[in-house]
Amino acid sequence: MSLVTRNPATGRRLATYREHTRAEVARAVARADAAQRDWATLTPAARGKFFRALARELRAQRDALAALATVEMGKPVAQARAEVEKSAVLCDYYATHTARLLAPEHPAGAPAKARVVFEPLGVVLAIMPWNFPVWQAIRAAIPTLASGNALLLKHAPNIPGSALALEKAFLRAGVPGGVFQILLTGTAPMPGLIADPRIRGVTLTGSTAAGKPVAVLAGAAMKPGVFELGGSVPALSLADADLDLAAETCAAARLINSGQSCVCAKRFIVVRAVRREFEMRFVARMTARSVGDPADPATAVGPLARADLREKLHAQVTQSVRRGARVLLGGGPLPGPGYFYAPTVLTGVRPGMAAYDEELFGPVAAIIVVRDEAEAVRVANATRYGLGASVFTRSRARAGRVAAQLEAGSVFVNDFVRSSPELPFGGIKDSGHGRELGAWGTRAFVNVKTVVGA
């Protein structure tokens, strides 16, 4: 079997990669198992030196890694370069703080000679998506490696070049062979891998549909898991919002990675009193984003990553319009080569429409008009997802009150949702469970061991 890559900006075939055979996958597991035993003997501070070296390597390879992301999945190159830098910042964070994050603890009220220590579990299997080829891999790998585990990464099949380039970066940074490995394979070997006793944990970022069967397999095998899944992130513009700030931030949030991100704002819940003013400003900001060649640093919106993704998105828009949504901007694929879709704004979005009920993975914004703050919160929570949310208001007291009511893993006030190395990241409901990053990510795959008397 082979993995075939295509340039989303042109639709042209890029390269063909041979998939790893089952025997090669088995050898990778054995190698990871052996390498992890040595890696676990290093102190957290010693592991941190490798992360510092990796940060330097990522920065040295920034343009090459960004170019690969741009050509393989269509990410605008300026955003791709920022993604590599953000990944390097994460490596620096764990280089500095791993020893502190894993330091033994003495719980309040525990016996004097009691302590809690954090020990690695072994080899972790990571299944990662295509939309952030560098960041997703680094976000999964570094906290997991920091706690003494090894990691096998099955990256998305449309970005094998990016995956292999990352593996080389780890090796050039001096990370021992076997500690971080790429598996070039489809989904067929996953059930056997998850059941393998040498695989001690599973992490997956992707759609809810992709995550649920993997979570079932992990549960059946009694393996801990971290699942960062889909999101239909609401952005609430309340009656006292700074509408210029809200419109600009919401447009930026909707078009991150050409709208292909779990934490992109997707549902724009607007109080009726400010609806007209918000729509006018928001459409103007969406219109101002340049669409075009993702290799051009001036481009803000590139193509969707695959033809089937564009087809699905357009079907969702078409269904929503057929059921009564109005198009304020865009509304369809752009002519010419590649998988481009016009930045689109729909208003009058209601339950029963795909734009209301489903995650829109592309540059399409759904405006939902509500009466007041209470209805805004109710609508924001009326979803099976719970990854993140934004609130726009001039009142700090109101922001705190609303944030406390929103069912989400993170809430940002007057800003858009994003991840950061020091803060826990993840969702609730169908957006998954477990947390990445910060101390929470470092301890996601550890044995939290109680020791008394030693």
C-alpha positions as semicolon CSV with decimal commas, in nm:
position;residue;x (nm);y (nm);z (nm)
1;M;0,000;0,000;0,000
2;S;0,105;0,359;-0,062
3;L;0,031;0,704;0,075
4;V;-0,021;0,964;-0,200
5;T;0,008;1,336;-0,134
6;R;-0,148;1,616;-0,338
7;N;-0,101;1,990;-0,335
8;P;-0,437;2,134;-0,221
9;A;-0,368;2,462;-0,402
10;T;-0,343;2,288;-0,741
11;G;-0,483;1,940;-0,694
12;R;-0,165;1,797;-0,845
13;R;0,004;1,485;-0,718
14;L;0,314;1,552;-0,510
15;A;0,467;1,224;-0,401
16;T;0,404;0,861;-0,313
17;Y;0,526;0,701;0,011
18;R;0,536;0,332;0,083
19;E;0,337;0,235;0,391
20;H;0,515;0,046;0,664
21;T;0,443;-0,324;0,663
22;R;0,303;-0,499;0,968
23;A;0,651;-0,641;1,030
24;E;0,801;-0,291;1,023
25;V;0,534;-0,164;1,262
26;A;0,608;-0,455;1,496
27;R;0,981;-0,373;1,487
28;A;0,904;-0,009;1,567
29;V;0,706;-0,114;1,874
30;A;0,990;-0,337;1,993
31;R;1,241;-0,061;1,935
32;A;1,030;0,193;2,124
33;D;0,985;-0,049;2,413
34;A;1,361;-0,100;2,444
35;A;1,448;0,268;2,399
36;Q;1,194;0,380;2,656
37;R;1,358;0,177;2,931
38;D;1,683;0,371;2,887
39;W;1,504;0,704;2,835
40;A;1,318;0,656;3,164
41;T;1,645;0,635;3,357
42;L;1,734;0,993;3,264
43;T;1,642;1,270;3,504
44;P;1,377;1,517;3,391
45;A;1,648;1,781;3,369
46;A;1,855;1,557;3,140
47;R;1,555;1,503;2,912
48;G;1,505;1,877;2,909
49;K;1,841;1,928;2,740
50;F;1,715;1,729;2,442
51;F;1,405;1,948;2,424
52;R;1,622;2,258;2,419
53;A;1,821;2,111;2,133
54;L;1,500;2,024;1,951
55;A;1,377;2,382;1,986
56;R;1,697;2,500;1,816
57;E;1,654;2,241;1,542
58;L;1,294;2,343;1,477
59;R;1,395;2,705;1,443
60;A;1,679;2,612;1,211
61;Q;1,438;2,412;0,995
62;R;1,148;2,657;1,024
63;D;1,122;2,752;0,660
64;A;1,161;2,395;0,534
65;L;0,900;2,258;0,775
66;A;0,663;2,543;0,694
67;A;0,703;2,485;0,321
68;L;0,617;2,118;0,366
69;A;0,297;2,204;0,556
70;T;0,203;2,456;0,289
71;V;0,248;2,218;-0,001
72;E;0,103;1,909;0,169
73;M;-0,207;2,051;0,339
74;G;-0,237;2,407;0,212
75;K;-0,158;2,605;0,526
76;P;-0,077;2,972;0,449
77;V;0,300;2,989;0,482
78;A;0,306;3,277;0,731
79;Q;0,084;3,071;0,963
80;A;0,299;2,762;0,903
81;R;0,612;2,948;1,011
82;A;0,433;3,072;1,323
83;E;0,329;2,713;1,397
84;V;0,691;2,595;1,391
85;E;0,795;2,878;1,622
86;K;0,512;2,798;1,863
87;S;0,631;2,437;1,868
88;A;0,984;2,552;1,952
89;V;0,846;2,765;2,236
90;L;0,673;2,455;2,373
91;C;1,002;2,264;2,367
92;D;1,173;2,548;2,553
93;Y;0,894;2,549;2,812
94;Y;0,936;2,180;2,893
95;A;1,313;2,211;2,886
96;T;1,282;2,469;3,163
97;H;0,996;2,329;3,370
98;T;0,985;1,947;3,336
99;A;1,178;1,884;3,659
100;R;0,938;2,107;3,854
101;L;0,626;1,961;3,691
102;L;0,733;1,607;3,785
103;A;0,869;1,683;4,132
104;P;0,741;1,449;4,408
105;E;0,458;1,593;4,615
106;H;0,356;1,571;4,979
107;P;-0,024;1,607;4,988
108;A;-0,171;1,829;5,257
109;G;-0,259;1,624;5,563
110;A;-0,066;1,314;5,450
111;P;0,167;1,127;5,690
112;A;0,508;1,286;5,725
113;K;0,684;1,008;5,536
114;A;0,432;0,989;5,252
115;R;0,497;1,121;4,905
116;V;0,349;1,097;4,559
117;V;0,581;1,032;4,266
118;F;0,517;1,033;3,893
119;E;0,665;0,746;3,694
120;P;0,640;0,679;3,319
121;L;0,407;0,412;3,187
122;G;0,605;0,305;2,879
123;V;0,523;0,350;2,509
124;V;0,237;0,580;2,406
125;L;0,063;0,564;2,069
126;A;-0,029;0,903;1,921
127;I;-0,275;0,938;1,634
128;M;-0,260;1,292;1,500
129;P;-0,443;1,495;1,230
130;W;-0,316;1,691;0,932
131;N;-0,428;2,045;1,016
132;F;-0,126;2,140;1,232
133;P;0,148;1,904;1,107
134;V;0,418;2,028;1,346
135;W;0,227;2,164;1,645
136;Q;-0,003;1,864;1,692
137;A;0,290;1,624;1,690
138;I;0,505;1,834;1,923
139;R;0,210;1,901;2,156
140;A;0,152;1,527;2,193
141;A;0,516;1,419;2,199
142;I;0,705;1,655;2,427
143;P;0,492;1,631;2,745
144;T;0,476;1,253;2,695
145;L;0,852;1,222;2,648
146;A;0,913;1,465;2,935
147;S;0,765;1,216;3,181
148;G;0,992;0,937;3,054
149;N;0,768;0,766;2,800
150;A;0,845;0,687;2,437
151;L;0,603;0,783;2,159
152;L;0,494;0,621;1,833
153;L;0,328;0,875;1,603
154;K;0,080;0,773;1,337
155;H;0,041;1,103;1,157
156;A;-0,228;1,178;0,901
157;P;-0,187;1,002;0,563
158;N;-0,184;1,326;0,360
159;I;0,125;1,472;0,536
160;P;0,390;1,195;0,542
161;G;0,662;1,436;0,431
162;S;0,600;1,656;0,734
163;A;0,594;1,352;0,962
164;L;0,927;1,217;0,838
165;A;1,087;1,562;0,858
166;L;0,988;1,578;1,225
167;E;1,142;1,239;1,294
168;K;1,468;1,363;1,141
169;A;1,453;1,678;1,354
170;F;1,429;1,469;1,673
171;L;1,728;1,262;1,567
172;R;1,934;1,568;1,473
173;A;1,856;1,711;1,816
174;G;2,013;1,400;1,969
175;V;1,694;1,236;2,098
176;P;1,788;0,866;2,119
177;G;1,663;0,650;1,835
178;G;1,338;0,473;1,910
179;V;1,212;0,727;2,162
180;F;1,015;0,912;1,891
181;Q;0,918;0,723;1,578
182;I;0,687;0,777;1,283
183;L;0,450;0,506;1,162
184;L;0,360;0,548;0,796
185;T;0,040;0,351;0,793
186;G;-0,335;0,370;0,765
187;T;-0,581;0,270;1,033
188;A;-0,569;-0,110;0,982
189;P;-0,288;-0,179;1,236
190;M;-0,442;0,044;1,507
191;P;-0,659;-0,217;1,687
192;G;-0,364;-0,455;1,717
193;L;-0,134;-0,177;1,834
194;I;-0,378;-0,054;2,098
195;A;-0,421;-0,409;2,228
196;D;-0,044;-0,471;2,238
197;P;0,064;-0,483;2,606
198;R;0,375;-0,281;2,525
199;I;0,154;0,015;2,427
200;R;0,060;0,168;2,761
201;G;-0,148;0,470;2,653
202;V;-0,321;0,630;2,356
203;T;-0,367;0,992;2,256
204;L;-0,570;1,109;1,958
205;T;-0,653;1,448;1,815
206;G;-0,913;1,453;1,541
207;S;-1,282;1,434;1,473
208;T;-1,526;1,288;1,723
209;A;-1,611;1,020;1,467
210;A;-1,245;0,918;1,451
211;G;-1,191;0,937;1,826
212;K;-1,483;0,732;1,956
213;P;-1,379;0,392;1,813
214;V;-1,022;0,445;1,931
215;A;-1,148;0,537;2,279
216;V;-1,354;0,216;2,281
217;L;-1,046;0,011;2,191
218;A;-0,834;0,187;2,455
219;G;-1,102;0,130;2,717
220;A;-1,135;-0,237;2,633
221;A;-0,758;-0,275;2,670
222;M;-0,758;-0,074;2,997
223;K;-0,525;0,188;2,849
224;P;-0,544;0,553;2,960
225;G;-0,623;0,796;2,681
226;V;-0,627;1,165;2,597
227;F;-0,875;1,257;2,327
228;E;-0,893;1,609;2,182
229;L;-1,181;1,585;1,937
230;G;-1,419;1,806;1,741
231;G;-1,550;2,143;1,846
232;S;-1,823;2,385;1,745
233;V;-1,675;2,674;1,940
234;P;-1,921;2,954;2,020
235;A;-1,824;3,320;2,028
236;L;-2,078;3,526;2,225
237;S;-2,113;3,896;2,143
238;L;-2,321;4,047;2,423
239;A;-2,508;4,377;2,424
240;D;-2,217;4,571;2,573
241;A;-1,944;4,420;2,351
242;D;-1,681;4,632;2,179
243;L;-1,811;4,545;1,832
244;D;-1,499;4,648;1,643
245;L;-1,289;4,424;1,866
246;A;-1,546;4,144;1,846
247;A;-1,574;4,155;1,467
248;E;-1,199;4,165;1,409
249;T;-1,125;3,891;1,661
250;C;-1,409;3,671;1,539
251;A;-1,297;3,700;1,175
252;A;-0,943;3,608;1,272
253;A;-1,070;3,320;1,484
254;R;-1,293;3,182;1,209
255;L;-1,016;3,188;0,945
256;I;-0,725;3,041;1,142
257;N;-0,576;2,770;0,922
258;S;-0,838;2,857;0,657
259;G;-1,106;2,761;0,909
260;Q;-0,969;2,410;0,960
261;S;-0,913;2,393;1,334
262;C;-1,104;2,236;1,623
263;V;-1,069;2,560;1,820
264;C;-1,171;2,797;1,542
265;A;-1,475;2,999;1,643
266;K;-1,762;2,857;1,437
267;R;-2,091;2,969;1,592
268;F;-2,124;3,345;1,635
269;I;-2,399;3,403;1,891
270;V;-2,506;3,767;1,881
271;V;-2,757;3,949;2,099
272;R;-3,033;4,097;1,884
273;A;-2,969;4,455;1,999
274;V;-2,628;4,460;1,829
275;R;-2,694;4,216;1,545
276;R;-2,694;4,463;1,253
277;E;-2,381;4,642;1,368
278;F;-2,197;4,316;1,433
279;E;-2,293;4,166;1,096
280;M;-2,177;4,476;0,907
281;R;-1,840;4,483;1,082
282;F;-1,791;4,106;1,071
283;V;-1,862;4,076;0,698
284;A;-1,620;4,363;0,631
285;R;-1,345;4,187;0,829
286;M;-1,410;3,852;0,659
287;T;-1,404;4,021;0,317
288;A;-1,070;4,186;0,392
289;R;-0,887;3,853;0,437
290;S;-0,691;3,771;0,123
291;V;-0,754;3,432;-0,037
292;G;-0,495;3,278;-0,264
293;D;-0,167;3,094;-0,305
294;P;-0,073;2,961;0,040
295;A;0,296;2,994;-0,050
296;D;0,253;3,374;-0,065
297;P;0,326;3,526;0,279
298;A;0,048;3,781;0,220
299;T;-0,220;3,512;0,191
300;A;-0,453;3,480;0,491
301;V;-0,682;3,205;0,360
302;G;-0,560;2,908;0,159
303;P;-0,734;2,602;0,018
304;L;-0,900;2,328;0,213
305;A;-0,673;2,031;0,259
306;R;-0,863;1,781;0,043
307;A;-1,133;1,777;-0,224
308;D;-1,369;1,568;-0,009
309;L;-1,347;1,822;0,273
310;R;-1,458;2,098;0,039
311;E;-1,744;1,886;-0,090
312;K;-1,867;1,815;0,263
313;L;-1,844;2,181;0,365
314;H;-2,040;2,295;0,062
315;A;-2,306;2,032;0,127
316;Q;-2,345;2,172;0,481
317;V;-2,377;2,528;0,348
318;T;-2,625;2,423;0,079
319;Q;-2,842;2,233;0,329
320;S;-2,843;2,530;0,568
321;V;-2,945;2,777;0,297
322;R;-3,214;2,542;0,174
323;R;-3,358;2,542;0,528
324;G;-3,361;2,920;0,556
325;A;-3,014;3,054;0,637
326;R;-2,919;3,370;0,445
327;V;-2,582;3,421;0,278
328;L;-2,418;3,752;0,367
329;L;-2,085;3,665;0,205
330;G;-1,946;3,391;-0,016
331;G;-2,141;3,070;-0,018
332;G;-1,952;2,834;-0,245
333;P;-1,629;2,692;-0,389
334;L;-1,401;2,930;-0,577
335;P;-1,341;2,860;-0,947
336;G;-1,008;2,736;-1,074
337;P;-0,763;2,469;-0,962
338;G;-0,725;2,352;-0,604
339;Y;-0,971;2,316;-0,319
340;F;-1,048;2,679;-0,238
341;Y;-1,373;2,783;-0,070
342;A;-1,489;3,144;-0,042
343;P;-1,494;3,294;0,307
344;T;-1,863;3,266;0,390
345;V;-2,100;3,424;0,641
346;L;-2,444;3,276;0,705
347;T;-2,704;3,446;0,922
348;G;-3,043;3,339;1,048
349;V;-2,894;3,003;1,144
350;R;-3,129;2,787;1,351
351;P;-3,159;2,432;1,488
352;G;-3,206;2,173;1,217
353;M;-2,949;2,337;0,992
354;A;-2,608;2,177;0,942
355;A;-2,446;2,513;1,021
356;Y;-2,613;2,502;1,364
357;D;-2,592;2,133;1,451
358;E;-2,259;2,024;1,299
359;E;-1,895;2,129;1,304
360;L;-1,804;2,336;0,997
361;F;-1,441;2,263;0,906
362;G;-1,358;2,547;0,670
363;P;-1,401;2,925;0,628
364;V;-1,777;2,936;0,697
365;A;-1,923;3,139;0,984
366;A;-2,271;3,081;1,126
367;I;-2,442;3,379;1,295
368;I;-2,710;3,285;1,549
369;V;-2,924;3,571;1,683
370;V;-3,051;3,555;2,043
371;R;-3,262;3,779;2,265
372;D;-3,027;3,831;2,558
373;E;-2,738;3,701;2,765
374;A;-2,935;3,413;2,913
375;E;-3,035;3,282;2,571
376;A;-2,679;3,331;2,445
377;V;-2,551;3,097;2,718
378;R;-2,827;2,845;2,655
379;V;-2,756;2,833;2,281
380;A;-2,380;2,816;2,337
381;N;-2,430;2,507;2,554
382;A;-2,688;2,347;2,321
383;T;-2,430;2,136;2,143
384;R;-2,271;1,796;2,185
385;Y;-1,930;1,965;2,181
386;G;-1,746;2,140;2,464
387;L;-1,395;2,235;2,355
388;G;-1,378;2,611;2,396
389;A;-1,577;2,936;2,395
390;S;-1,526;3,311;2,368
391;V;-1,720;3,595;2,530
392;F;-1,716;3,958;2,418
393;T;-1,825;4,212;2,679
394;R;-1,691;4,529;2,836
395;S;-1,793;4,413;3,185
396;R;-1,547;4,203;3,378
397;A;-1,822;4,093;3,618
398;R;-2,045;3,982;3,330
399;A;-1,754;3,800;3,168
400;G;-1,692;3,604;3,486
401;R;-2,059;3,523;3,530
402;V;-2,097;3,398;3,171
403;A;-1,767;3,209;3,169
404;A;-1,880;3,016;3,477
405;Q;-2,192;2,897;3,291
406;L;-2,029;2,788;2,964
407;E;-1,975;2,416;2,916
408;A;-1,625;2,412;2,768
409;G;-1,268;2,315;2,845
410;S;-1,154;2,677;2,810
411;V;-1,316;3,019;2,790
412;F;-1,147;3,330;2,653
413;V;-1,279;3,680;2,720
414;N;-1,248;3,935;2,437
415;D;-1,011;3,699;2,259
416;F;-1,014;3,379;2,056
417;V;-0,954;3,027;2,186
418;R;-0,605;2,883;2,153
419;S;-0,364;2,651;2,329
420;S;-0,055;2,752;2,523
421;P;0,227;2,534;2,664
422;E;0,163;2,615;3,030
423;L;-0,218;2,579;3,035
424;P;-0,431;2,262;3,025
425;F;-0,599;2,206;2,689
426;G;-0,890;1,977;2,604
427;G;-1,266;1,949;2,609
428;I;-1,573;1,787;2,756
429;K;-1,875;1,605;2,611
430;D;-1,809;1,488;2,253
431;S;-1,499;1,708;2,237
432;G;-1,315;1,437;2,429
433;H;-1,153;1,393;2,766
434;G;-0,813;1,428;2,927
435;R;-0,584;1,728;2,904
436;E;-0,272;1,814;2,713
437;L;-0,001;2,068;2,801
438;G;0,119;2,213;3,130
439;A;0,152;1,983;3,428
440;W;-0,166;1,806;3,317
441;G;-0,011;1,695;2,987
442;T;0,309;1,587;3,157
443;R;0,112;1,367;3,395
444;A;-0,136;1,229;3,141
445;F;0,064;0,906;3,099
446;V;0,227;0,843;3,435
447;N;0,181;0,611;3,726
448;V;0,080;0,839;4,011
449;K;0,244;0,631;4,281
450;T;0,199;0,669;4,656
451;V;0,511;0,590;4,858
452;V;0,490;0,577;5,237
453;G;0,780;0,527;5,475
454;A;1,073;0,538;5,229
